[in-house]
CSV table of C-alpha atoms in Angstrom, one decimal:
chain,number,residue,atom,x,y,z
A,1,UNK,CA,22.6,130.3,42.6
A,2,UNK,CA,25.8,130.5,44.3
A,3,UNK,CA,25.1,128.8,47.8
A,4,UNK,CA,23.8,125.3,47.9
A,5,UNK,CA,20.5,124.6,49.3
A,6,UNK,CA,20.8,122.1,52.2
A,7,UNK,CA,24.5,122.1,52.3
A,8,UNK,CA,25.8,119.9,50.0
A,9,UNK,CA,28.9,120.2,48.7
A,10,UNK,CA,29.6,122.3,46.1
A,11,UNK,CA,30.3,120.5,43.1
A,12,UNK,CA,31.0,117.5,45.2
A,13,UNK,CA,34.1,119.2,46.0
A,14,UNK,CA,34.2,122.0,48.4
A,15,UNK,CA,32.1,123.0,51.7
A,16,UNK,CA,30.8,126.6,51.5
A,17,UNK,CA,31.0,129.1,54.3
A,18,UNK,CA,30.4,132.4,54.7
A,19,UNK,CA,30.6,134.9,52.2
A,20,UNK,CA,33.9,136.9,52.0
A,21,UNK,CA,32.9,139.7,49.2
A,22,UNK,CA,31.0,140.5,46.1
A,23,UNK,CA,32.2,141.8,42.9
A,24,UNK,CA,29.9,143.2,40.2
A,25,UNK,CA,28.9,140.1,39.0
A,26,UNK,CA,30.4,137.7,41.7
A,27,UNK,CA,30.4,136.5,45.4
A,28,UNK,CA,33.4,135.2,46.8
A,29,UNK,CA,32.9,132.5,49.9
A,30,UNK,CA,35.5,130.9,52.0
A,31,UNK,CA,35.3,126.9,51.3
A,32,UNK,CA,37.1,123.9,52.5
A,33,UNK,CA,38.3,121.3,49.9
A,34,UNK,CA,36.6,117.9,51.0
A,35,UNK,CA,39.6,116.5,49.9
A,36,UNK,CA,42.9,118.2,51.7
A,37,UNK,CA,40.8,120.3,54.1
A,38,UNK,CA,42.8,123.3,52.8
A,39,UNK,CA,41.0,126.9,53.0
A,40,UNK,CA,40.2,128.3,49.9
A,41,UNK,CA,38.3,131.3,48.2
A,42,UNK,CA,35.9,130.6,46.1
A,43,UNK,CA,34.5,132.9,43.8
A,44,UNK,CA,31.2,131.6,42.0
A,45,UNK,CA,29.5,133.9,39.2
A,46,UNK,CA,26.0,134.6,38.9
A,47,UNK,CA,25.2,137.9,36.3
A,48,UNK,CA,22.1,138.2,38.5
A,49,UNK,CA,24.0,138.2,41.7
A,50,UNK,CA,22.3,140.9,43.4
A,51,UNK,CA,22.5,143.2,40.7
A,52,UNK,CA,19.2,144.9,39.9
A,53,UNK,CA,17.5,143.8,36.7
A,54,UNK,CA,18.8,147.4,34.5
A,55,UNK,CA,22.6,146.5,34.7
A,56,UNK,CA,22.3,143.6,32.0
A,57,UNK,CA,20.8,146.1,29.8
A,58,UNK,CA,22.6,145.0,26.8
A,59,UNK,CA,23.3,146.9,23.6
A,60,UNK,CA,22.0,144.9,21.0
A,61,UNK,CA,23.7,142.2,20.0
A,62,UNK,CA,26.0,142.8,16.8
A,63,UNK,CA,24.7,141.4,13.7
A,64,UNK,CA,26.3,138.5,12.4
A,65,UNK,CA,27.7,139.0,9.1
A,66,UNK,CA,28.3,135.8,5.9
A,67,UNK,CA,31.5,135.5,6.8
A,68,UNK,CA,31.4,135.4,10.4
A,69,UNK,CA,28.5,132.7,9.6
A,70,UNK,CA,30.5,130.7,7.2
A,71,UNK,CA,33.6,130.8,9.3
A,72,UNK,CA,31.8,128.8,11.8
A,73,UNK,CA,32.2,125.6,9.3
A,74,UNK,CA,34.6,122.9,10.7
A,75,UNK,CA,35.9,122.6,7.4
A,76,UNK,CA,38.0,126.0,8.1
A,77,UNK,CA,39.2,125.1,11.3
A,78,UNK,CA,42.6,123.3,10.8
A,79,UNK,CA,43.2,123.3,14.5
A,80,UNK,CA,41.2,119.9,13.8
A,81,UNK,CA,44.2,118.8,12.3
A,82,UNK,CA,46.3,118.5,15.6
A,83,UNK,CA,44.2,116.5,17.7
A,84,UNK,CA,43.8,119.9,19.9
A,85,UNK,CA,40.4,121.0,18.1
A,86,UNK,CA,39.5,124.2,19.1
A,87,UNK,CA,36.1,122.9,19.0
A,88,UNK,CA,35.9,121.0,22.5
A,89,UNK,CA,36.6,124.5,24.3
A,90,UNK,CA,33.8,125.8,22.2
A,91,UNK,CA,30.3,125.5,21.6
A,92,UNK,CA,27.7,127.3,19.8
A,93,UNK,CA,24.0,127.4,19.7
A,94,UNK,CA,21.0,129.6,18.5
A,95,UNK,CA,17.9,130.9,20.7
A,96,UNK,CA,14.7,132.2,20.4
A,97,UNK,CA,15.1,133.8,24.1
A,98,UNK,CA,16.3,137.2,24.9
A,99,UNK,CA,19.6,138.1,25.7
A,100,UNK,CA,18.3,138.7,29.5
A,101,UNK,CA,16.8,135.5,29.7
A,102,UNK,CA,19.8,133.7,28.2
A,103,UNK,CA,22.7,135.2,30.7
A,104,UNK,CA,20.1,134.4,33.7
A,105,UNK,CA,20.1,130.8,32.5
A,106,UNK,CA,23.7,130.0,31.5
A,107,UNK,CA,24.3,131.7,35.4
A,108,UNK,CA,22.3,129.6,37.0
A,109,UNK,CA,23.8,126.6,35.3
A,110,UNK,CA,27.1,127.1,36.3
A,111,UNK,CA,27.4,126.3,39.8
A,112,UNK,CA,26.1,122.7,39.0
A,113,UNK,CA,28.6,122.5,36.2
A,114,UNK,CA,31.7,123.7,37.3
A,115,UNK,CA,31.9,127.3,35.8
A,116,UNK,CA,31.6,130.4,36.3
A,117,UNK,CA,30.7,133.4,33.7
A,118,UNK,CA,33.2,136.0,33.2
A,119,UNK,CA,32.7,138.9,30.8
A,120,UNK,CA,35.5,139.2,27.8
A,121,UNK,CA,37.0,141.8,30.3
A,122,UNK,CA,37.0,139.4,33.0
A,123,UNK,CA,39.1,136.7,31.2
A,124,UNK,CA,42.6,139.6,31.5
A,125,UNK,CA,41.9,139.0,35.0
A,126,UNK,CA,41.9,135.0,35.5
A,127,UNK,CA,44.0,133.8,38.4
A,128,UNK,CA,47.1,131.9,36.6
A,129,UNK,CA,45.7,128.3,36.1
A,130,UNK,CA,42.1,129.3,37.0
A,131,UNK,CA,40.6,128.5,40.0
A,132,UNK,CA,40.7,124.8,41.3
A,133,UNK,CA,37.9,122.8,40.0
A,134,UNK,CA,36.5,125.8,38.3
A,135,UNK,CA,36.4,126.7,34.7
A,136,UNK,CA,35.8,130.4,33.5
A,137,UNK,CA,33.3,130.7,30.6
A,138,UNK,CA,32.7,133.6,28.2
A,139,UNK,CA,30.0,134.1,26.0
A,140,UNK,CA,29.3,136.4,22.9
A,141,UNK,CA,25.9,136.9,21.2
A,142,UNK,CA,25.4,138.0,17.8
A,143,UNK,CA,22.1,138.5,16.2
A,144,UNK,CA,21.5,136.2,13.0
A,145,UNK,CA,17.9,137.5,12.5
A,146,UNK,CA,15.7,140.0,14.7
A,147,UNK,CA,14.0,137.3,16.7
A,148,UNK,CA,17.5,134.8,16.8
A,149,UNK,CA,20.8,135.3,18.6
A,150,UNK,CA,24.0,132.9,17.8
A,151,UNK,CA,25.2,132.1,21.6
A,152,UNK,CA,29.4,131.5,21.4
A,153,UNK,CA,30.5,129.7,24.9
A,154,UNK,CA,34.2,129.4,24.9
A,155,UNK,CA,35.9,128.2,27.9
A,156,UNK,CA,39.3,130.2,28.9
A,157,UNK,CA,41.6,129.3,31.4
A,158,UNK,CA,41.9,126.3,32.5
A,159,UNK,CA,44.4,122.8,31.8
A,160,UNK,CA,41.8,122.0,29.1
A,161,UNK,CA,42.4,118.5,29.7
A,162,UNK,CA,39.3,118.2,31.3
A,163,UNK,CA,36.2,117.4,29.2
A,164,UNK,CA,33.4,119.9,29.6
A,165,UNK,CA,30.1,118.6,30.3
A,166,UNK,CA,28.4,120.6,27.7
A,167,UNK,CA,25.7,118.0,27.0
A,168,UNK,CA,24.6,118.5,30.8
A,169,UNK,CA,25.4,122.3,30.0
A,170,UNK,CA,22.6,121.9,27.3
A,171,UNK,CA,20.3,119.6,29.3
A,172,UNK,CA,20.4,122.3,32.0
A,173,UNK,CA,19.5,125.3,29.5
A,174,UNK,CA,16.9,123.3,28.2
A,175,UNK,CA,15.0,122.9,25.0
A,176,UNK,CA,13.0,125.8,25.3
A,177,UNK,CA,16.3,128.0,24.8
A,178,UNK,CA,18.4,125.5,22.8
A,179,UNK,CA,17.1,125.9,19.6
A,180,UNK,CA,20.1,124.6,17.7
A,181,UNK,CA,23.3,123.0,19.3
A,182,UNK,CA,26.1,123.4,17.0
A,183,UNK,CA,27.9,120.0,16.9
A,184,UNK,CA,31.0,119.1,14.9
A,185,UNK,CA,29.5,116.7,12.9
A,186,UNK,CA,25.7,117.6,13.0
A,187,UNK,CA,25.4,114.2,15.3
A,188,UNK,CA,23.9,116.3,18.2
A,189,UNK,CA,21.7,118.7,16.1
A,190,UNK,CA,17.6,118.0,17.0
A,191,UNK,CA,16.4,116.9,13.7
A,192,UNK,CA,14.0,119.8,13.3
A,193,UNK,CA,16.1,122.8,11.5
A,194,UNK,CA,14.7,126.2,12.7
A,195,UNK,CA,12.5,128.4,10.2
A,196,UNK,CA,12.6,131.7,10.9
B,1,UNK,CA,83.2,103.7,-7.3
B,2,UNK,CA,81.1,105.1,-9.8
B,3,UNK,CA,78.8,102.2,-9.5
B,4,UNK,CA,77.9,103.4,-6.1
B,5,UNK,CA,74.5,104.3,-5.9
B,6,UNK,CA,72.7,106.5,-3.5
B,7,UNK,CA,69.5,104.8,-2.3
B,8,UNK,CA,68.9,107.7,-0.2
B,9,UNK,CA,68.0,109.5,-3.1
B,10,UNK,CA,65.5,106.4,-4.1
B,11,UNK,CA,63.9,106.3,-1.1
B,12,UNK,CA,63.1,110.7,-1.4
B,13,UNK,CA,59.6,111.2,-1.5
B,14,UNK,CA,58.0,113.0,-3.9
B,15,UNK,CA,58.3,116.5,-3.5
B,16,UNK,CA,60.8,116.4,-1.5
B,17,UNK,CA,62.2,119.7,-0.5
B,18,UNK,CA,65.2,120.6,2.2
B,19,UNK,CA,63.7,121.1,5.4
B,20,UNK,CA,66.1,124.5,5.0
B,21,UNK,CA,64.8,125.9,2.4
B,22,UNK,CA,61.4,125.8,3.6
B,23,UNK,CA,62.5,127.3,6.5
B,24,UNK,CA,64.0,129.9,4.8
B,25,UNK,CA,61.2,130.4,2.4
B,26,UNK,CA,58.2,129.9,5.5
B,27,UNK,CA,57.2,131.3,8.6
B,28,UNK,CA,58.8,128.0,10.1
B,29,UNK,CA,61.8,127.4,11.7
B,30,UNK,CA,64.1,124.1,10.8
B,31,UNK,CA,63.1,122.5,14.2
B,32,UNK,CA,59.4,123.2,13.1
B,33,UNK,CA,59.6,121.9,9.5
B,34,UNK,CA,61.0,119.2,11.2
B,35,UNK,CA,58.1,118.5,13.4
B,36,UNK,CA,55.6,118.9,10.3
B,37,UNK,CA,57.2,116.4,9.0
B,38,UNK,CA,56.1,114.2,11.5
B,39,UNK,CA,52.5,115.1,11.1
B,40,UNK,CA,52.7,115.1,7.4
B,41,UNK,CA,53.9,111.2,7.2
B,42,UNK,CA,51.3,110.4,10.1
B,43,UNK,CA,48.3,112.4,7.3
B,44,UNK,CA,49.9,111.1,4.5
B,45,UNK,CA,49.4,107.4,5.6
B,46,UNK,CA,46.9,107.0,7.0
B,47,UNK,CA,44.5,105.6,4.1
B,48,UNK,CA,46.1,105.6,1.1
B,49,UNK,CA,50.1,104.8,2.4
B,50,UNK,CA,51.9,106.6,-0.1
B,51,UNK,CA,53.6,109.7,1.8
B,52,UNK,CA,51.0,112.2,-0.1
B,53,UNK,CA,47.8,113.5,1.5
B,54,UNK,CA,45.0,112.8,-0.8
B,55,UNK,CA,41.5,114.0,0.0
B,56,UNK,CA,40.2,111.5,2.0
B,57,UNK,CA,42.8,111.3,4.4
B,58,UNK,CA,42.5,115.2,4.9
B,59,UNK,CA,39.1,114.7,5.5
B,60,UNK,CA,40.1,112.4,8.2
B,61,UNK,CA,42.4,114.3,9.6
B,62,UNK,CA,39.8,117.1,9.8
B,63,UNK,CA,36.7,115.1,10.6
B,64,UNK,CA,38.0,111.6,11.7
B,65,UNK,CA,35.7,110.6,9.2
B,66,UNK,CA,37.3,110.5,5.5
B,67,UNK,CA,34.2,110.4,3.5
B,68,UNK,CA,32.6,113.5,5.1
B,69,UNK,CA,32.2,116.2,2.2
B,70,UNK,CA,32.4,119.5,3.0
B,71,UNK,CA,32.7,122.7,0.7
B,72,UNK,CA,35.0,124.9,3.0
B,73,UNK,CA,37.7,122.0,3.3
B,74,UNK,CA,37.0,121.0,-0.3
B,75,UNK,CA,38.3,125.0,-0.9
B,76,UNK,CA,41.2,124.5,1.7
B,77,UNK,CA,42.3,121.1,0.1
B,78,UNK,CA,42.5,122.6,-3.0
B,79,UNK,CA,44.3,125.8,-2.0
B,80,UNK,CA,46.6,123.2,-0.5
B,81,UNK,CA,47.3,121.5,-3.3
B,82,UNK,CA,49.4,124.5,-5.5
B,83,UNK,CA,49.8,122.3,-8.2
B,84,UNK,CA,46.5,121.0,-8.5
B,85,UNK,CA,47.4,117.6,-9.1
B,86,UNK,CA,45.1,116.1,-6.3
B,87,UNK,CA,47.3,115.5,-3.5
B,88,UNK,CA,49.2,117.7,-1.3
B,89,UNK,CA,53.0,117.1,-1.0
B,90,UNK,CA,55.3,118.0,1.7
B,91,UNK,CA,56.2,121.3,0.5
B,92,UNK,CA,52.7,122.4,-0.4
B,93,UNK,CA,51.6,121.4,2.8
B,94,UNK,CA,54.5,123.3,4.9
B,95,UNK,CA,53.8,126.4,2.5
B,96,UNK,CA,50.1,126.6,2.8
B,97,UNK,CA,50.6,126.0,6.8
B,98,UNK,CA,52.7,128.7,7.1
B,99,UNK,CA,49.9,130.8,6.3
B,100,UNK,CA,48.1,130.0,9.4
B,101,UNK,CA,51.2,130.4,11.7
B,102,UNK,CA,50.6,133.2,13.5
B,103,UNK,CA,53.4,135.5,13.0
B,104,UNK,CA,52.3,135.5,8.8
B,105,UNK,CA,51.7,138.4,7.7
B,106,UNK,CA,48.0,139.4,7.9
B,107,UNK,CA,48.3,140.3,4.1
B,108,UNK,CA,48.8,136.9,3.2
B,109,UNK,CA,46.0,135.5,5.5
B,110,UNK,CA,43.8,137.8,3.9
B,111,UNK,CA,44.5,136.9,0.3
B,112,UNK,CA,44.1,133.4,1.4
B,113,UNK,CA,40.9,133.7,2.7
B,114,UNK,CA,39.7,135.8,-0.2
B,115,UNK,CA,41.1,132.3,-2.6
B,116,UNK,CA,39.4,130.5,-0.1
B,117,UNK,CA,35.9,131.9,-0.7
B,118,UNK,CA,36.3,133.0,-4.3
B,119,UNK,CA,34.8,129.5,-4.8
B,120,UNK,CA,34.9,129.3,-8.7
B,121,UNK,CA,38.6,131.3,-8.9
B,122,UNK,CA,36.9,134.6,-11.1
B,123,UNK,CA,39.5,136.6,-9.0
B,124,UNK,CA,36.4,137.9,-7.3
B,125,UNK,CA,33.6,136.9,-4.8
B,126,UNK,CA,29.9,137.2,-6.1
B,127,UNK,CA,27.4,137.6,-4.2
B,128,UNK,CA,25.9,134.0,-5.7
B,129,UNK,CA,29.2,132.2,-4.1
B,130,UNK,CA,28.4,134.2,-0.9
B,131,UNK,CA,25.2,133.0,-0.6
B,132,UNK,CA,26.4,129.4,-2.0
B,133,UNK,CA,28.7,129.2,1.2
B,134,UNK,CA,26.0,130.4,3.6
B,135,UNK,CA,23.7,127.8,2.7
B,136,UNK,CA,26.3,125.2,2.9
B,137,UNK,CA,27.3,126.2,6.5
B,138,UNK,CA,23.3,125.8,7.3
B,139,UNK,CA,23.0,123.0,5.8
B,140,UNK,CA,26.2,121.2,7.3
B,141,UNK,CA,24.9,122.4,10.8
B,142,UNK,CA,21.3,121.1,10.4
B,143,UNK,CA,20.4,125.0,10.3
B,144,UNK,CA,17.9,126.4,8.6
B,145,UNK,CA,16.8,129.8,8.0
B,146,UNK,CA,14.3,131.1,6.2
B,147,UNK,CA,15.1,132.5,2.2
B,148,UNK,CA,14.5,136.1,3.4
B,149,UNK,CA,16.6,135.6,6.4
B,150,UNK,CA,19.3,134.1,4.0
B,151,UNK,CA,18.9,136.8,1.7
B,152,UNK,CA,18.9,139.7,4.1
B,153,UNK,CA,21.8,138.0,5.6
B,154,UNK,CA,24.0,138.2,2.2
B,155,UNK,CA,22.6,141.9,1.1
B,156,UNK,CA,24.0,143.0,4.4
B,157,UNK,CA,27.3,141.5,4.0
B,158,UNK,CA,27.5,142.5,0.7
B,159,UNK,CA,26.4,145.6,0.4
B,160,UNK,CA,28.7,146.5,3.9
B,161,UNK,CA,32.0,145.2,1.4
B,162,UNK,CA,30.6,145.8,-1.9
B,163,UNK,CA,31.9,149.3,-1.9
B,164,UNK,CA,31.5,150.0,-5.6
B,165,UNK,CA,28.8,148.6,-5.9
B,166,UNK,CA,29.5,145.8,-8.9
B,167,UNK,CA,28.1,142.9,-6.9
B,168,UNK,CA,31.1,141.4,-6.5
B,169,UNK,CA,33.7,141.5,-4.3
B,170,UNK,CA,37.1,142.2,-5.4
B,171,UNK,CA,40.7,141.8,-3.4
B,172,UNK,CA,40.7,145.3,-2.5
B,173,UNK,CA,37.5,145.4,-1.3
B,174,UNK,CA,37.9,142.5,1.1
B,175,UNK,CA,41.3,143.9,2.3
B,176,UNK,CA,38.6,147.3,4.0
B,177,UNK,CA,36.3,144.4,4.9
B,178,UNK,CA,38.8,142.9,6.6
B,179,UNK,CA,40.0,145.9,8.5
B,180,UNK,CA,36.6,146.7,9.7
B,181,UNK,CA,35.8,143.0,10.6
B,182,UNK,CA,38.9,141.6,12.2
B,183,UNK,CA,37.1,138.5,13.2
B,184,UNK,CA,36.8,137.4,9.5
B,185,UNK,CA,40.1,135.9,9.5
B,186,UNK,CA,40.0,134.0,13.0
B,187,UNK,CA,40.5,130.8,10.7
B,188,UNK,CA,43.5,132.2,9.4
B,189,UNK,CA,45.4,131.5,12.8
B,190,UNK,CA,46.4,128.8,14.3
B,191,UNK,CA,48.4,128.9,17.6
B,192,UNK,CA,48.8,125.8,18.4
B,193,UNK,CA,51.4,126.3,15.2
B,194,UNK,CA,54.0,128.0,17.7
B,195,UNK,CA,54.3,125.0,19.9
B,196,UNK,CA,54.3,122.1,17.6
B,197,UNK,CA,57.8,121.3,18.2
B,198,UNK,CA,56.8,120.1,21.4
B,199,UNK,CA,53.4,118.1,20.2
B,200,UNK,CA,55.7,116.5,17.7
B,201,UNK,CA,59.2,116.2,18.7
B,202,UNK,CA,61.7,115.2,16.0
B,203,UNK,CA,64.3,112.8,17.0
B,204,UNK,CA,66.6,114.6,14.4
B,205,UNK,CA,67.9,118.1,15.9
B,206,UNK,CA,69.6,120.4,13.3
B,207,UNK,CA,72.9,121.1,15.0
B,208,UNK,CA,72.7,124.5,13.1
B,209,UNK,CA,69.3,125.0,13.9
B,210,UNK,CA,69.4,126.5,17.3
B,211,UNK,CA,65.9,127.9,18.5
């Protein structure tokens, strides 16, 4: 979660201290940058942070329709064509797990990554070029079949200059959940296709 | 003196249209055309240095890989290319773009994403081509699902737009889809469009062209 085990630095980048607040699905600590020794407030997101298990009662996830399958394809995204590809601020993947299961992992990962989940709500509410080091990440779930959701990460915020581990993002959600990483180019798809 | 020739006029590409009138005619401003310009010459020689973008190097451009094949930019290629001569000249390309800039009006995006996946141009979208496009998306993302799944997927869709119940999809019908499902035409948008002057700055300013 949020605080680091045996004090390490957090993300190799900030000392945590104590812990200023909570939001609903966020603690805020006071830190010191390693590097200026400035104070700062750092606000690290877990959905589980102390909230009892009912609160992520979801509604169902939506059901994906053709088109919002079909509109997935690279082919249709011309933002390619600038060099600024939407696609490195995005990734997709499907999974067998529950949408419970899912949120409780992507939290977990985010401290070691360098992100923090915000809701869609949340991302109205980003402080003006996020917050130092840390990159706000939404998600959306849509159903494709009763036992398979499509997980949407999208990172907001942000200079966007910085690549996004998301290969550690999927190492750290493991194989168990990942059943299919949706790559540009199919190059990091495991060979297997899922049948359903 | 009336030997004089202009070799400016020579050295026009082809399909060479005032950077004005498409202006005029587009969602672009002069400054804008101006910086698609410099995009189009980087496409448009890339592979095959002739100043028109043929397939392969939109395929690049898309991919970075011209020989990847892909259905959906197959379909935007060729919605591109207005006069379906294989290649996309300046104009076409400025025209077609303007679709995407986001200040078009949603009307046109919608009719071009209804060209876009009426795959075989009947003027309507059957449920055959729907299914045709869903497979290709699985298949182009090393996805698979099973038929049923496919199939259940489609009859939702379809039955959700079909309204009248012809098994296909007309115009009309896609414009009520479309209200109900906003997210359909999330490819029809591209914001980075409003700031291209600054990715690629012209080194020619209109003087008229104040923005």
């Amino acid at each position: 979660m949020a605080a680091t085990k045996n004090g390490s630095p957090l993300l190799g980048k900030y000392e945590l201290g104590r812990l200023l607040g909570r939001g609903t699905f966020a603690k805020v600590y006071h830190a010191r940058s390693l590097a200026g020794g400035e104070h700062v407030a750092v606000k690290l997101g877990s959905l589980l942070a102390g909230q009892p298990e009912r609160e992520l009662a979801f509604h169902a996830p939506p059901a994906l329709n053709a088109f919002d399958i079909i509109s997935m394809s690279p082919g249709l995204d011309l933002s390619g064509l600038f060099g600024d590809s939407k696609r490195r601020r995005e990734k997709r993947f499907m999974t067998t797990a529950s949408p419970e299961q899912t949120v409780e992992r992507l939290g977990q990962a985010g401290p070691k990554l360098g992100y923090f989940m915000v809701g869609k709500k949340g991302v109205d509410r980003l402080p003006l070029g996020g917050l130092s080091g840390l990159v706000a990440m939404s998600m959306e779930m849509s159903e494709v079949s009763p036992s398979m959701m499509l997980i949407e990460l999208k990172l907001e915020g942000g200079d966007g200059d910085e690549e996004f581990g998301w290969e550690e993002l999927r190492t750290e959600l493991g194989d168990d959940m990942v059943m299919a990483w949706h790559g540009c180019d199919g190059k990091d798809v495991k060979d297997q296709g899922i049948l359903l | 003196m009336g030997c004089a020739s202009s070799k400016q006029v020579q050295r026009r590409p082809p399909g060479y249209e005032e950077p004005a009138v498409l202006a005029a005619q587009t969602a672009f401003t002069v400054n804008e055309v101006e910086a698609l310009r410099e995009l189009y010459n980087k496409m448009s020689h890339s592979i095959i240095k002739d100043g028109l973008i043929h397939k392969e190097e939109f395929q690049f451009a898309l991919f970075r890989n011209s020989r990847k094949v892909n259905l959906f930019a197959d379909r935007v290629f060729d919605l591109f290319d207005l006069k379906r001569d294989g290649v996309i000249e300046f104009g076409e390309f400025v025209r077609s773009l303007s679709v995407f800039h986001p200040k078009a009006p949603k009307s046109e995006k919608t009719a071009f994403a209804f060209k876009l996946y009426d795959l075989r141009g009947t003027g309507y979208i059957e449920k055959e081509e729907l299914r045709e496009m869903v497979l290709a998306l699985l298949d182009e993302s090393d996805l698979r699902l099973s038929e049923s799944a496919v199939e259940a997927i489609v009859d939702n869709t379809f039955s959700q737009a079909d309204s009248n119940g012809d098994g296909r999809i007309d115009l009309e019908e896609w414009e009520e889809f479309v209200k109900a499902n906003p997210a359909s035409l999330r490819n029809m948008s591209l914001p980075y469009l409003q700031d291209i002057t600054m990715a690629f700055p012209s080194f020619v300013v209109h003087s008229e062209a104040l923005d």
